[in-house]
Each structure stands twice: as C-alpha cells, then as structure tokens.
Coordinates of C-alpha atoms (C1' of nucleotides) in Angstrom, one line a residue:
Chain A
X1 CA 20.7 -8.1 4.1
X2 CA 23.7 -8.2 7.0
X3 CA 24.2 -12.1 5.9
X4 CA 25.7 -10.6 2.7
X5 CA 28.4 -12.6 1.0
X6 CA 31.9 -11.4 0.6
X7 CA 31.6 -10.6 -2.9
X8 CA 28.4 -8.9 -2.6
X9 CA 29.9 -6.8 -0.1
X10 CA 33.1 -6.1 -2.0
X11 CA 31.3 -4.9 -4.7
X12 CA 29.1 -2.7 -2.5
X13 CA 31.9 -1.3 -1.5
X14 CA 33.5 -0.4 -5.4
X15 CA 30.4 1.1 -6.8
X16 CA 30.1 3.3 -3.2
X17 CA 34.3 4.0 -4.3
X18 CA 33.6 4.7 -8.0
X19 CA 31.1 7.4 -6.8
X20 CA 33.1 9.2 -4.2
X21 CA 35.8 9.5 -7.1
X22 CA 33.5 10.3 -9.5
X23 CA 31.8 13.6 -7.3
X24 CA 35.9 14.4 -6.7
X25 CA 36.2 14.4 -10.3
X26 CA 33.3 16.3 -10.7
X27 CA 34.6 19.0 -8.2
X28 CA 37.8 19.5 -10.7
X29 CA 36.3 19.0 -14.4
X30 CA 32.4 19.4 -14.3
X31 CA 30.0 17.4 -15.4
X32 CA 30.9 17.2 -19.2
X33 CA 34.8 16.0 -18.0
X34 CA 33.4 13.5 -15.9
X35 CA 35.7 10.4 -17.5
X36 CA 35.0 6.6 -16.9
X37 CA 39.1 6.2 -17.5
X38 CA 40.0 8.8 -15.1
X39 CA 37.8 7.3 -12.9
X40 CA 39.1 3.9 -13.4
X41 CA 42.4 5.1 -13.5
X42 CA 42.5 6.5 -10.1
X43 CA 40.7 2.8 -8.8
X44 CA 43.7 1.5 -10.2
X45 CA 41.8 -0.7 -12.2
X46 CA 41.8 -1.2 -16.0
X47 CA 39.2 0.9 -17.6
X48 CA 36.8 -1.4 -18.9
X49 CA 36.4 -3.0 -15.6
X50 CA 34.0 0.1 -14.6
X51 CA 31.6 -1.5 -17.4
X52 CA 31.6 -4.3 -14.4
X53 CA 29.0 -1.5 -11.4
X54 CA 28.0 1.0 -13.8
X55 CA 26.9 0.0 -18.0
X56 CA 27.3 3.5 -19.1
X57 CA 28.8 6.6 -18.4
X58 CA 25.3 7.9 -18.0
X59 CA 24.4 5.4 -15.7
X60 CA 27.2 6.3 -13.7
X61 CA 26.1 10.1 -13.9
X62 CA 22.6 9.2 -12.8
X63 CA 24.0 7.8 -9.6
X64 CA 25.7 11.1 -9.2
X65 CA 22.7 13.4 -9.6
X66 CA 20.3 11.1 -7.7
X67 CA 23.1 11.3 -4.4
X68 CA 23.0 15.0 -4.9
X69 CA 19.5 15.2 -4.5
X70 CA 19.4 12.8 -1.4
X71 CA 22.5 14.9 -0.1
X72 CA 20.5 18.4 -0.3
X73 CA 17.6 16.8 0.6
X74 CA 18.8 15.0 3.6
X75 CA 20.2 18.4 4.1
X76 CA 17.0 20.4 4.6
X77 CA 15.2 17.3 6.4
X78 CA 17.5 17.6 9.0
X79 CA 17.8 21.5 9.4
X80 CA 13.9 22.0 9.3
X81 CA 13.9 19.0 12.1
X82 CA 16.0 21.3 14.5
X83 CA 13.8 23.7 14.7
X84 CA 10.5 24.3 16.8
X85 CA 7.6 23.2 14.6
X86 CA 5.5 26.4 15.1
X87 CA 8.4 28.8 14.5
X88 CA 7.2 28.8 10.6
X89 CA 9.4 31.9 9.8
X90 CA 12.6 30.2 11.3
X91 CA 11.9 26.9 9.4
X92 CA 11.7 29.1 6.4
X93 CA 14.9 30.6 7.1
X94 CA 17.0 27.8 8.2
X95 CA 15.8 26.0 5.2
X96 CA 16.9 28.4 2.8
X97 CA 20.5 28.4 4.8
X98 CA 20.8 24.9 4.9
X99 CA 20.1 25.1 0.8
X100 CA 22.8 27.6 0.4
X101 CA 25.0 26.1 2.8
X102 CA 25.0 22.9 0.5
X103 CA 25.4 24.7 -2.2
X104 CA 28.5 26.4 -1.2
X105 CA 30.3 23.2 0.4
X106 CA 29.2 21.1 -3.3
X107 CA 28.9 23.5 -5.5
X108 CA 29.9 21.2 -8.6
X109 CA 27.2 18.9 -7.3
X110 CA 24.9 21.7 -7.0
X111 CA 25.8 22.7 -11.0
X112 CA 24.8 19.2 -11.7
X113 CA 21.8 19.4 -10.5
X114 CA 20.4 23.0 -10.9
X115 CA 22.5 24.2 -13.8
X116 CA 22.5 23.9 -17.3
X117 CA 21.5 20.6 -18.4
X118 CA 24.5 18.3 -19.6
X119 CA 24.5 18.0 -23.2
X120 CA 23.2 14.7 -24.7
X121 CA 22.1 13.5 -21.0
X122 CA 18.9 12.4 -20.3
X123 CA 17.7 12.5 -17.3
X124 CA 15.3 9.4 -16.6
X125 CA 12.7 9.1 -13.9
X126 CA 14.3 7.3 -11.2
X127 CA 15.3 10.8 -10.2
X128 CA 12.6 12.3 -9.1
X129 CA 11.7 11.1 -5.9
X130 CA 15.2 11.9 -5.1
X131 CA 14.8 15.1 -6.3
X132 CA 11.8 16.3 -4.9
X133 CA 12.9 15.8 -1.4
X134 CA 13.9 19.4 -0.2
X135 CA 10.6 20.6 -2.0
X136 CA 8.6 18.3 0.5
X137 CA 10.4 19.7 3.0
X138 CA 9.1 23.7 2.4
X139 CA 6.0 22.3 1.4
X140 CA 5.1 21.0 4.6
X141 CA 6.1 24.3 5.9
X142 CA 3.8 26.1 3.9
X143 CA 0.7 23.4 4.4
X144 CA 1.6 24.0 8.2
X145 CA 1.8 27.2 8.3
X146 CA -1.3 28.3 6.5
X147 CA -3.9 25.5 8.7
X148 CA -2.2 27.4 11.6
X149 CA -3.3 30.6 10.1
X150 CA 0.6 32.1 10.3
X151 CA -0.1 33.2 6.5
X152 CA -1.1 36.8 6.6
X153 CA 0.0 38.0 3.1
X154 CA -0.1 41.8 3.8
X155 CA 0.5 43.1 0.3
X156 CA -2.0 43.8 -2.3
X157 CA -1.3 41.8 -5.1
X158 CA -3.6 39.9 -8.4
X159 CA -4.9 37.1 -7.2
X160 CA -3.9 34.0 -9.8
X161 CA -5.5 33.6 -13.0
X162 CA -8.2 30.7 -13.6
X163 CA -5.7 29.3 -15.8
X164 CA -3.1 28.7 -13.8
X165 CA -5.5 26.4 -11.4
X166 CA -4.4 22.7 -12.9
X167 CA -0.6 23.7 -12.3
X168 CA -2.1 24.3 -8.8
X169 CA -3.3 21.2 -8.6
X170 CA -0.6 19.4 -9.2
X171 CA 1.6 21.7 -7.2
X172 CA -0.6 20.9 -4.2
X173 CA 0.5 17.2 -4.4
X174 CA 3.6 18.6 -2.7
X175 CA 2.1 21.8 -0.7
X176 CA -1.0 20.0 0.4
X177 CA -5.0 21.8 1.2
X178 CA -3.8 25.7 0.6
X179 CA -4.9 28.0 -1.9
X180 CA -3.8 28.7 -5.0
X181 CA -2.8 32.2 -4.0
X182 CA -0.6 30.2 -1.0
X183 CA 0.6 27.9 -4.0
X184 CA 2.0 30.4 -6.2
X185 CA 3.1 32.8 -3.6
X186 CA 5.3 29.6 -2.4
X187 CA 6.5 29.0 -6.0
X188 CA 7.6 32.6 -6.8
X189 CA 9.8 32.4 -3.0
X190 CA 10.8 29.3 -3.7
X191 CA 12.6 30.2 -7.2
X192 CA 13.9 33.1 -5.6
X193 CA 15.6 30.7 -3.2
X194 CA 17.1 28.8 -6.4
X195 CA 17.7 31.7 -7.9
X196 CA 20.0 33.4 -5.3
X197 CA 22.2 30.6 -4.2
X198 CA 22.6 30.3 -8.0
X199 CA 23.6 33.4 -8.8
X200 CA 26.1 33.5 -6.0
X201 CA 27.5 30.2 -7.0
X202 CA 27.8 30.9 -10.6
X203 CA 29.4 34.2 -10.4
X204 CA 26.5 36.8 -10.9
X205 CA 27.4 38.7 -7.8
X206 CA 30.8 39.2 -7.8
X207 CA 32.7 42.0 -7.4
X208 CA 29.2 43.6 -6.2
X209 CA 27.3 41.2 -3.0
X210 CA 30.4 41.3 -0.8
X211 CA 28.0 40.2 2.2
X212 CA 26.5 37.3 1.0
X213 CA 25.2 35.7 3.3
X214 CA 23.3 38.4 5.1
X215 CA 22.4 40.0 2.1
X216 CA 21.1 36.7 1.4
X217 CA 19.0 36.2 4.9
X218 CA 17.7 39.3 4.1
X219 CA 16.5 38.6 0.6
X220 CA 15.2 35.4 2.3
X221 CA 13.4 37.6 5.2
X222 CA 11.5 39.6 1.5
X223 CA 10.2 36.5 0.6
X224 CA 9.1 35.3 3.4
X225 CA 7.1 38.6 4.2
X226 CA 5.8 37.8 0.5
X227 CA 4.3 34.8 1.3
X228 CA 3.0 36.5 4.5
X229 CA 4.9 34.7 7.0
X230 CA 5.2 36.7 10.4
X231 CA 8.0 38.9 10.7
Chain B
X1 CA 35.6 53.2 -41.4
X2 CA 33.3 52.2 -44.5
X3 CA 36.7 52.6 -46.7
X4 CA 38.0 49.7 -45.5
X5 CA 40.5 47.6 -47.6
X6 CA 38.7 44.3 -49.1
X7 CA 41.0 42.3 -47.1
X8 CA 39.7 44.3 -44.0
X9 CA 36.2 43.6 -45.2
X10 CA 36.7 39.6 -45.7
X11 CA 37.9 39.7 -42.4
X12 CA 34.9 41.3 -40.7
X13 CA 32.9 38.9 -42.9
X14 CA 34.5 36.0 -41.9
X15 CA 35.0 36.4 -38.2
X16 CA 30.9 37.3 -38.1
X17 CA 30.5 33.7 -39.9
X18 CA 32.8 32.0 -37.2
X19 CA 31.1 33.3 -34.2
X20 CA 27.6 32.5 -36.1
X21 CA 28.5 29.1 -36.4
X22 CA 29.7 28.3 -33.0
X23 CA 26.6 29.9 -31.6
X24 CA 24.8 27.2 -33.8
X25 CA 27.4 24.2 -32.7
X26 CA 26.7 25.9 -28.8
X27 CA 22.7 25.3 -29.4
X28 CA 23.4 21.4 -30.3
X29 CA 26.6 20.6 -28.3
X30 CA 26.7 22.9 -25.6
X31 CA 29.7 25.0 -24.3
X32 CA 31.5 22.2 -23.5
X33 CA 31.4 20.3 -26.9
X34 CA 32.4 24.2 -28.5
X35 CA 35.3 22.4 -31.2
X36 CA 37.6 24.7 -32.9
X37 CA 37.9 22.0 -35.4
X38 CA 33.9 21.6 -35.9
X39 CA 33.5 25.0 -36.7
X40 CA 36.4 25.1 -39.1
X41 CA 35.2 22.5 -40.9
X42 CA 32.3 24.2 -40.9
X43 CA 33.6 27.0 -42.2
X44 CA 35.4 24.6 -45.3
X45 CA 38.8 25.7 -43.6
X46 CA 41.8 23.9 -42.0
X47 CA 41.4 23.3 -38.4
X48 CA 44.8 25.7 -37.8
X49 CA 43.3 28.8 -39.9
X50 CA 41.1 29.5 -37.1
X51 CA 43.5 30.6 -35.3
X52 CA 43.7 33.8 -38.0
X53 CA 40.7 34.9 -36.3
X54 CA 40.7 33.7 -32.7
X55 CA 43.8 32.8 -30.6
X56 CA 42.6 30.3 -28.6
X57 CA 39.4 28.2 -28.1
X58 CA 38.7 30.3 -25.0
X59 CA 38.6 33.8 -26.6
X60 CA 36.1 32.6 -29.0
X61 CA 33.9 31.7 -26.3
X62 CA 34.2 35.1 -24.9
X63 CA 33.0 36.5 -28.3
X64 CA 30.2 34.2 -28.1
X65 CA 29.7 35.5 -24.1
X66 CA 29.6 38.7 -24.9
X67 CA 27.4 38.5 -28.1
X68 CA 24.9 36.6 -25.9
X69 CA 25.3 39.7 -23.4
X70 CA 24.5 42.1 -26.1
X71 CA 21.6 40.1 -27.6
X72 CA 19.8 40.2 -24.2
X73 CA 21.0 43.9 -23.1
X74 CA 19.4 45.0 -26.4
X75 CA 16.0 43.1 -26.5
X76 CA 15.5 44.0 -22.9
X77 CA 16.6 47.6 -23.7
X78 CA 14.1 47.9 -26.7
X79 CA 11.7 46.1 -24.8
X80 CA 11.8 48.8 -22.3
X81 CA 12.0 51.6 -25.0
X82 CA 8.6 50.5 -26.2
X83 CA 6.8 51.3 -22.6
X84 CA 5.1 54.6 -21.7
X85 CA 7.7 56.1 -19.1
X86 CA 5.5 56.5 -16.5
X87 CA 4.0 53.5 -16.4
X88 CA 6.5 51.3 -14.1
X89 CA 4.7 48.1 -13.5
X90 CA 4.3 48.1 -17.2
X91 CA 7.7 48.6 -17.7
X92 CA 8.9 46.1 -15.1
X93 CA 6.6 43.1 -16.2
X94 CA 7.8 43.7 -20.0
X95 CA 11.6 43.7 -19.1
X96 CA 10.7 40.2 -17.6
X97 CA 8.9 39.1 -20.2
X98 CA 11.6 40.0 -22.6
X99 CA 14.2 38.3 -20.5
X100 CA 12.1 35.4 -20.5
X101 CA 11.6 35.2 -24.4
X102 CA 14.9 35.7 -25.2
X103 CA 16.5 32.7 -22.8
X104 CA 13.5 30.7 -24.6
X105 CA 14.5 31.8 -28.0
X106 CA 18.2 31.3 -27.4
X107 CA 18.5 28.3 -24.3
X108 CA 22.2 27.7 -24.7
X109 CA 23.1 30.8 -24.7
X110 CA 20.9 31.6 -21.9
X111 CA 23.0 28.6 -20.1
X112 CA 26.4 30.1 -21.2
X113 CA 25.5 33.4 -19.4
X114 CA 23.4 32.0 -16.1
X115 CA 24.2 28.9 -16.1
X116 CA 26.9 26.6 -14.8
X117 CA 30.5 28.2 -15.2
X118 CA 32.5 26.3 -18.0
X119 CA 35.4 24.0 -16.1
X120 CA 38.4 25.8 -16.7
X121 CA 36.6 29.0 -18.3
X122 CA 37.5 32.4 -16.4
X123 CA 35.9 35.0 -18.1
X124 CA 38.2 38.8 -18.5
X125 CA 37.2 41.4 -17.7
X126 CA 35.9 42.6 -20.9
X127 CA 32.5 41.0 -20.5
X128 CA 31.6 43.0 -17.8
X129 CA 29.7 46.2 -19.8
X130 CA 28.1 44.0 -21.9
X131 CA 27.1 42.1 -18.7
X132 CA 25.1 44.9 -17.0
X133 CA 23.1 46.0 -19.7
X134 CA 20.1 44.4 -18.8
X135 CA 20.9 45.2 -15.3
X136 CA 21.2 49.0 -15.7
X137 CA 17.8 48.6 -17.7
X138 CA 15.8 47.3 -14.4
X139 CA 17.9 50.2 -12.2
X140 CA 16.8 53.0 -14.5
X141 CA 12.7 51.2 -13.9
X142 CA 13.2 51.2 -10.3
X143 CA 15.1 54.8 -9.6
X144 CA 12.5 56.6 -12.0
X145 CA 9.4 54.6 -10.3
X146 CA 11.5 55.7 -6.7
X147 CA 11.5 59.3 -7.9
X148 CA 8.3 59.4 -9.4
X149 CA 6.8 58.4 -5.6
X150 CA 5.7 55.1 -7.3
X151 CA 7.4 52.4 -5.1
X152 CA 5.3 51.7 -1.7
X153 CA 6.0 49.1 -0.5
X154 CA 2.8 48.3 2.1
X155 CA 3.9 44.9 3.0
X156 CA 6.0 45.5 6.4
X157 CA 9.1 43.7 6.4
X158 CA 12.7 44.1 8.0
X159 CA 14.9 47.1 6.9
X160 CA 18.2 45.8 5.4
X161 CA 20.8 45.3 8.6
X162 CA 23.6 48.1 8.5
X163 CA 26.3 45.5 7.4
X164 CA 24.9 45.8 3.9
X165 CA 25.5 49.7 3.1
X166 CA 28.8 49.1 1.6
X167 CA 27.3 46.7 -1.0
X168 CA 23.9 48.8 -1.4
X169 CA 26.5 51.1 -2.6
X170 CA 28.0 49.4 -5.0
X171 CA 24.3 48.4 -6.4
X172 CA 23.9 52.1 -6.3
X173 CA 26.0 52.7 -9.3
X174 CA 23.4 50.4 -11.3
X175 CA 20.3 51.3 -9.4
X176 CA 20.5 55.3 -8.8
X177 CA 19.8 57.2 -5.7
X178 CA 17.2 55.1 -4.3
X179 CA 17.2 54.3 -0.5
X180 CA 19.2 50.5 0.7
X181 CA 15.5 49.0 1.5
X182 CA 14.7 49.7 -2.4
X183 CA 17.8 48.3 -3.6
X184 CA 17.7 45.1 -2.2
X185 CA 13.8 44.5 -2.7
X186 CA 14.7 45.3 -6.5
X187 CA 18.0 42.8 -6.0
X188 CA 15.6 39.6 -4.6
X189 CA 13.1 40.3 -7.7
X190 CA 16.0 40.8 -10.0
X191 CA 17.3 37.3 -8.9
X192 CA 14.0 35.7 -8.8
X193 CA 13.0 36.5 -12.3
X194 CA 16.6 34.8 -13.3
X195 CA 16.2 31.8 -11.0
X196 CA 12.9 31.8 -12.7
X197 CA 13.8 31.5 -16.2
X198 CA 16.6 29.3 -15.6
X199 CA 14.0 26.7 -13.6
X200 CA 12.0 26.6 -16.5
X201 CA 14.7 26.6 -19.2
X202 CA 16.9 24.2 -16.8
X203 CA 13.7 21.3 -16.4
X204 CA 12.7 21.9 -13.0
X205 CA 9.1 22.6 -14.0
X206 CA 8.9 19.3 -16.1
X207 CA 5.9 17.9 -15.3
X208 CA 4.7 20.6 -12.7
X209 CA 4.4 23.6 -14.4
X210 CA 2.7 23.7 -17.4
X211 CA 1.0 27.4 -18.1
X212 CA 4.6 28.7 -17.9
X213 CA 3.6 32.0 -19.0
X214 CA 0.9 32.9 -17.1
X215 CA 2.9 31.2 -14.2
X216 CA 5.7 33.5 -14.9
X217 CA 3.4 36.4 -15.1
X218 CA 1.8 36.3 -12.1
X219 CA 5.0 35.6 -10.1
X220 CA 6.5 38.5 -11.2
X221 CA 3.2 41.0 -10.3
X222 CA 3.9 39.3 -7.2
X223 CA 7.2 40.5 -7.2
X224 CA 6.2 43.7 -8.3
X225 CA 4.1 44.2 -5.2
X226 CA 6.7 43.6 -3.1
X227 CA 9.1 46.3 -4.5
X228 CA 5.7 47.9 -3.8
X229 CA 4.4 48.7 -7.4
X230 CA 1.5 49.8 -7.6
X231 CA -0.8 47.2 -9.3
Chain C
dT1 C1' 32.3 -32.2 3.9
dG2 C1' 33.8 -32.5 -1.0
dT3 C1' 33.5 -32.0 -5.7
dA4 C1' 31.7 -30.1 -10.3
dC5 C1' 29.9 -26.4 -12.4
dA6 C1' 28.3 -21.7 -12.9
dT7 C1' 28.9 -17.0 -11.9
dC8 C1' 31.3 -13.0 -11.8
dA9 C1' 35.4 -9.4 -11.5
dG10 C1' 39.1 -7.8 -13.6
dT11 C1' 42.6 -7.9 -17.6
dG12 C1' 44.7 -6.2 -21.8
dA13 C1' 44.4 -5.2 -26.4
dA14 C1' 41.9 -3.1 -29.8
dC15 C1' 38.5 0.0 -32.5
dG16 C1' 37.6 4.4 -34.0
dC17 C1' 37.1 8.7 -32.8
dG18 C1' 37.9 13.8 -31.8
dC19 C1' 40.5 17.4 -29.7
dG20 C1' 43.7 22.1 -29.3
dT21 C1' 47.7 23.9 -30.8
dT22 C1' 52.3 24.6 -33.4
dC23 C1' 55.0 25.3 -37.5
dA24 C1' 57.1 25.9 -41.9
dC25 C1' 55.1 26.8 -46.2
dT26 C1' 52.7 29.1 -50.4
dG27 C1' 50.4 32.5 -52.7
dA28 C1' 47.5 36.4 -52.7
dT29 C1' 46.6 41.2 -51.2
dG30 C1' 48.1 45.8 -49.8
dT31 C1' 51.6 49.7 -49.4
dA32 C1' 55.5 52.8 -50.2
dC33 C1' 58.2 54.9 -53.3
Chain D
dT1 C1' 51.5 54.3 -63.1
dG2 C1' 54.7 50.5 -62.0
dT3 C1' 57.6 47.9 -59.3
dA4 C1' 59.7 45.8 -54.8
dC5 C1' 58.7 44.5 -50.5
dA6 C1' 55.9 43.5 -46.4
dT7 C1' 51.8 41.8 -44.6
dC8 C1' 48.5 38.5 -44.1
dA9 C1' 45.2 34.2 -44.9
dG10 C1' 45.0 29.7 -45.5
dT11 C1' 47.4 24.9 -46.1
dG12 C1' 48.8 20.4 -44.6
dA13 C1' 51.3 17.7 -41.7
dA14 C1' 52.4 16.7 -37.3
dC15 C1' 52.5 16.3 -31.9
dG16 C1' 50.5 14.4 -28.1
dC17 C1' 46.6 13.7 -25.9
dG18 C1' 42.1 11.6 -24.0
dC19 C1' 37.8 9.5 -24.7
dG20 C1' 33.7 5.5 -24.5
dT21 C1' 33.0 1.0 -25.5
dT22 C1' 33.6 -4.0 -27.0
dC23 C1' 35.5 -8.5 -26.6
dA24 C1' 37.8 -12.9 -25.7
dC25 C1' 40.3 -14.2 -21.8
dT26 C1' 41.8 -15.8 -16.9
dG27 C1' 41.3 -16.9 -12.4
dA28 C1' 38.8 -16.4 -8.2
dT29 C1' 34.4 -16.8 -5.6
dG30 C1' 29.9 -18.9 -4.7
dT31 C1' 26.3 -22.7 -5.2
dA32 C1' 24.0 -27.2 -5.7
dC33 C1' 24.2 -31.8 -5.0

DNA sequence: TGTACATCAGTGAACGCGCGTTCACTGATGTAC
DNA sequence: TGTACATCAGTGAACGCGCGTTCACTGATGTAC
C-alpha cells in the first residue's frame, strides 16, 4: 500500500485534486454546471486528459455524492462519539446539530445529496453504504435507547397498521430489535430532521425563522418527546 | 375584460401555451435544462420571438414558480374545503394527503418549489403570495382546532425558549392567535410533512419504504398527536 | 545493472451540439380622426 | 365609413459562448528478463 510507485501516487493525488475542484465548482454552479472543462481548465490540463481518472462526467459526479455521504456521515459518527453513551436525548440532539451544521458549512454538497435529483443522473449502488452511514448512527441510538427502556412515548397515538410491518422489517436492518411503533416513530423524526435543515437551506424560512438554530433545537427537542425520549 | 381585442386574446392564448410547454420540458429536463430555444421550437416559433412574451429565461421560470405555487395552494385549499369544519384531524391528515398527491402528480414541479434552489435563480418577490397559500391553509386548521379547545397536547415537552417570540410572531400572521408552544409544534409538523414528501419524491425511500402511503399516513397521525389532536 | 518493451498520462485538434440574447426588418392588427 | 399612422408579433441572421467526448499522437514512467 505505502510501497506505492511514483506514478501510482501522482495519480492518487490528481483524482483527490480533480474532486476538491469539482465540490468548489459545485459550491458556485450546482450540480447541473458541474463541467469536466472547467474542471480541467482550472488543473491546467487539456480537457480530455480528465477522461484519464474519471470515464464520465457521471462517474466523476458519483465520486462527488459518495464523499458527501462519507463527509456527513463521518460527521455524525464523530459528534454522537462525544457524547456520554446513556445520555440518549443529547445523542439525539447533537446528532441533529451536527446534520445541520454540515449542511450549512456544504450546502451545495448537501443539495446534491438530499435535493432534487439531477436530471439524467443515475445514481448506481456503490452509494449506498456511503449513504446510509448517518442513518446507522441514529439507529443505534434508537436500538440503544429503547433496550435501556429510555423510550417512554407519552402521547396517545395509532399504533401502525399491519401493513406497514415488511417496511418495518427492513427498516430494522438499520434500527435493530424495537418495535414497529419505535420504527416508525424514528422514521417520522428522522424526516423531520431532513426536512428542517432543508427548508432552511433551500430558502423556505426566510424572511420568517430568524432564530434558526434554536428554533431548530427546539423543533428537535418535539421530536424527540415524540419518539418518547426523556426530556 | 371579456371585450378584449383579438390581438389581446392571441396573446393570452399564446403565453398560456408557452408556460404549458415548459412545464412539460421541466418534467423531462428539469429546471436546469429549461431552453428558451426548446420551447420555441416547440411552439413552431423563432428562438428570438419568445422574447414577445417573456423577457428573459429567468422570468419564465418565475411564471412556471408561481403557477406551481397556485397549483398546490388550490388543491390543498379545495382539499380542505371538502372537510367538515369541526373535524380537525380530518382536516389536517387530508391537507397532507393533498400535498403529497400533488408533489406525486407533478415531481418537477414539486422540486422547483422545495427543492434545490436553481444556481443563479433569485426568486422576486412576487412569488411570495402564491407561496403561502398552502401555508395559510394549515394556520387557519390549527387556529380554529386552538379555538375550538381541540389541541392538547398530552405529551410533555419543553416550552419554546423566549428567544423565539419575535419569530412566533411573525408565524402569527399565518397561524392566528394561538399561543408560541402551538406555533412551533404546528411549524416541526408542517416541515416534516415537506421533508416527507420530498424523501419520497427525492429517492431516499428506494428500497426501504415501500407502503408509502400508509407510511406517510401514519407518520402524520403521529404528527398530529403531537400538536395534540385528538385521535 | 542494463536494455527492450509495455503501459500510461497528457496533448491538441476536431466533431457536433445547444444555449441566451440582440437587432434591423417585414407585415399584420388596432386606433384616432 | 375610410384613411393614415402607430403598435405589435414574428422573422432570420448573427454574436459569442460553453459543453462532453473521441482519437491519433508523443514522451515519460515502470517492468521483465
């Protein structure tokens, strides 16, 4: 691995510089302007010599989208990591943060991932692992919380429908042994989460959530009491 | 008004046709791929007598923003319309279902409105009534349920901190006379049925999710119970 | 250790494409008297 | 009611731009014997 030949790690070290200019590029233009000749351009190499690290503009794209996940999710694994492991409420909380907080310092990145799809890109598979990370992350929160019966849901609500117990299931390959009640309680908070720090970022709240980011704890504080984590 | 000049009425005519057929070239290309020149030769016109109709690529896209704004303001409106008053869960649970079937019906226009910001798009002003319609929809739900002593919320859960009056006031102009704790349990449901949608619409379900509309139903009773709605 | 050959990175030209916007123009429609 | 003028819609050519991708090529780096 370290016995690397020079050219290996020359080349290493393009593709690592293609990307960095290609997520600054993304911070100016958005995903559809990403260009392979701007790109090039500012490598100060001829534009076909791209074609050399990445085949495809997609390809290169890919790359992009599965270092955004690993970002966020390296994001979360860290801040859940700092806190104590039976303070289930802080976890939540610092998690959400640490979401928003990534958000706000990428937020072209973040459009990448969680906005609207690009046009005529097709995500492929290799993604997912990537992308699941930060999910892991609150579902081991959840799964911990509930074995150590810190999951008191308080307010009446419907308990699930039967049908909804195969998306269960395979929801509880990432929020492992809880109930379905547990499993859709942590769905619902966890799109809430999503859908905040997207709102913010795309515009939804200005000129009316001035406060953002206590308005935003708070909202955070809602869904936790939702899912029945002590206040 | 209806003894308008024939010129006046080709006009009318044609600038409805424009806007129809970029919301079509929108549903295939996304905003980004939006062409002036696609849609005129759509339209069996020169490129340049567009610009008859529309200044600038940018103001079209407003039409098409604000269209999509009235689209959804008015099926959510009617949606509403169709509930018996005093039944507020009702009420709530439609306006999400509407919201939901609409962004289903129409994704790219959903992802104009919610999703990523266009690069080098800033939206005037003007979009801003349009914009709230659905909004001033949920407020009228959740200040008559208020008033009508139908909101109680049992699960206990922190009171907004102080810092957030000035905004709850602002959000009072949208959600009426209701107290802050109201308005911002009403704010996290608002943005979770959003973040909602646009997981499903954007592909975060793929492969997790598959009874999306029972999901989506039960997460929003859940929701409902925590704005304390009577199930 | 030295040489012959294979691999690879980067070049430069080209293909074929589409875009937004401007401008001087023709010819039809509408308006004022 | 008829004519003279003003308004307006649509044309066609042009400007200047950027894009992704392919291909035959040179020259440097790495490998096998």
């Amino acid at each position: 691995m370290t016995a690397r030949t020079a050219r290996e790690r020359v080349r290493a070290e393009l593709t690592r510089e293609i990307t960095d200019i290609a997520r600054r590029h993304l911070a100016t233009e958005g995903a559809g302007g990403l260009s392979l000749r701007a790109v090039a351009r500012e490598m100060g190499m001829v534009s076909s010599a791209i074609y050399r690290y990445f085949p495809s503009r997609d390809d290169l794209l890919t790359a992009l989208i599965i270092d955004g996940y690993n970002a966020l999710g390296e994001a979360v694994e860290q801040a859940d990591a700092g806190c104590p492991r039976d303070d289930f409420l802080g976890r939540w909380l610092t998690v959400c943060h640490a979401v928003r907080d990534w958000a706000l310092a990428h937020p072209h990145e973040y459009a990448l991932l969680y906005g609207s799809p690009v046009p005529g890109y097709q995500a492929p598979q290799d993604t997912v692992p990537a992308a699941v990370r930060d999910t892991i992350v609150f579902g081991r929160i959840m799964s911990e919380a509930h074995h150590a019966s810190a999951l008191a849901p308080a307010q009446p609500a419907p308990p699930p429908p039967p049908s909804l117990q195969s998306d269960a299931a395979i929801v509880r390959s990432i929020i492992p042994d809880v109930p379905d009640d547990v499993i859709f309680r942590g769905l619902t908070a966890w799109t809430a989460l999503y859908g905040w720090v997207s709102f913010e970022l795309f515009g939804q709240f200005n000129n009316t959530i001035e406060e953002r980011r206590t308005a935003f704890d708070h909202s955070m504080r809602l869904m936790a009491a939702m899912m029945g984590l002590a206040q």
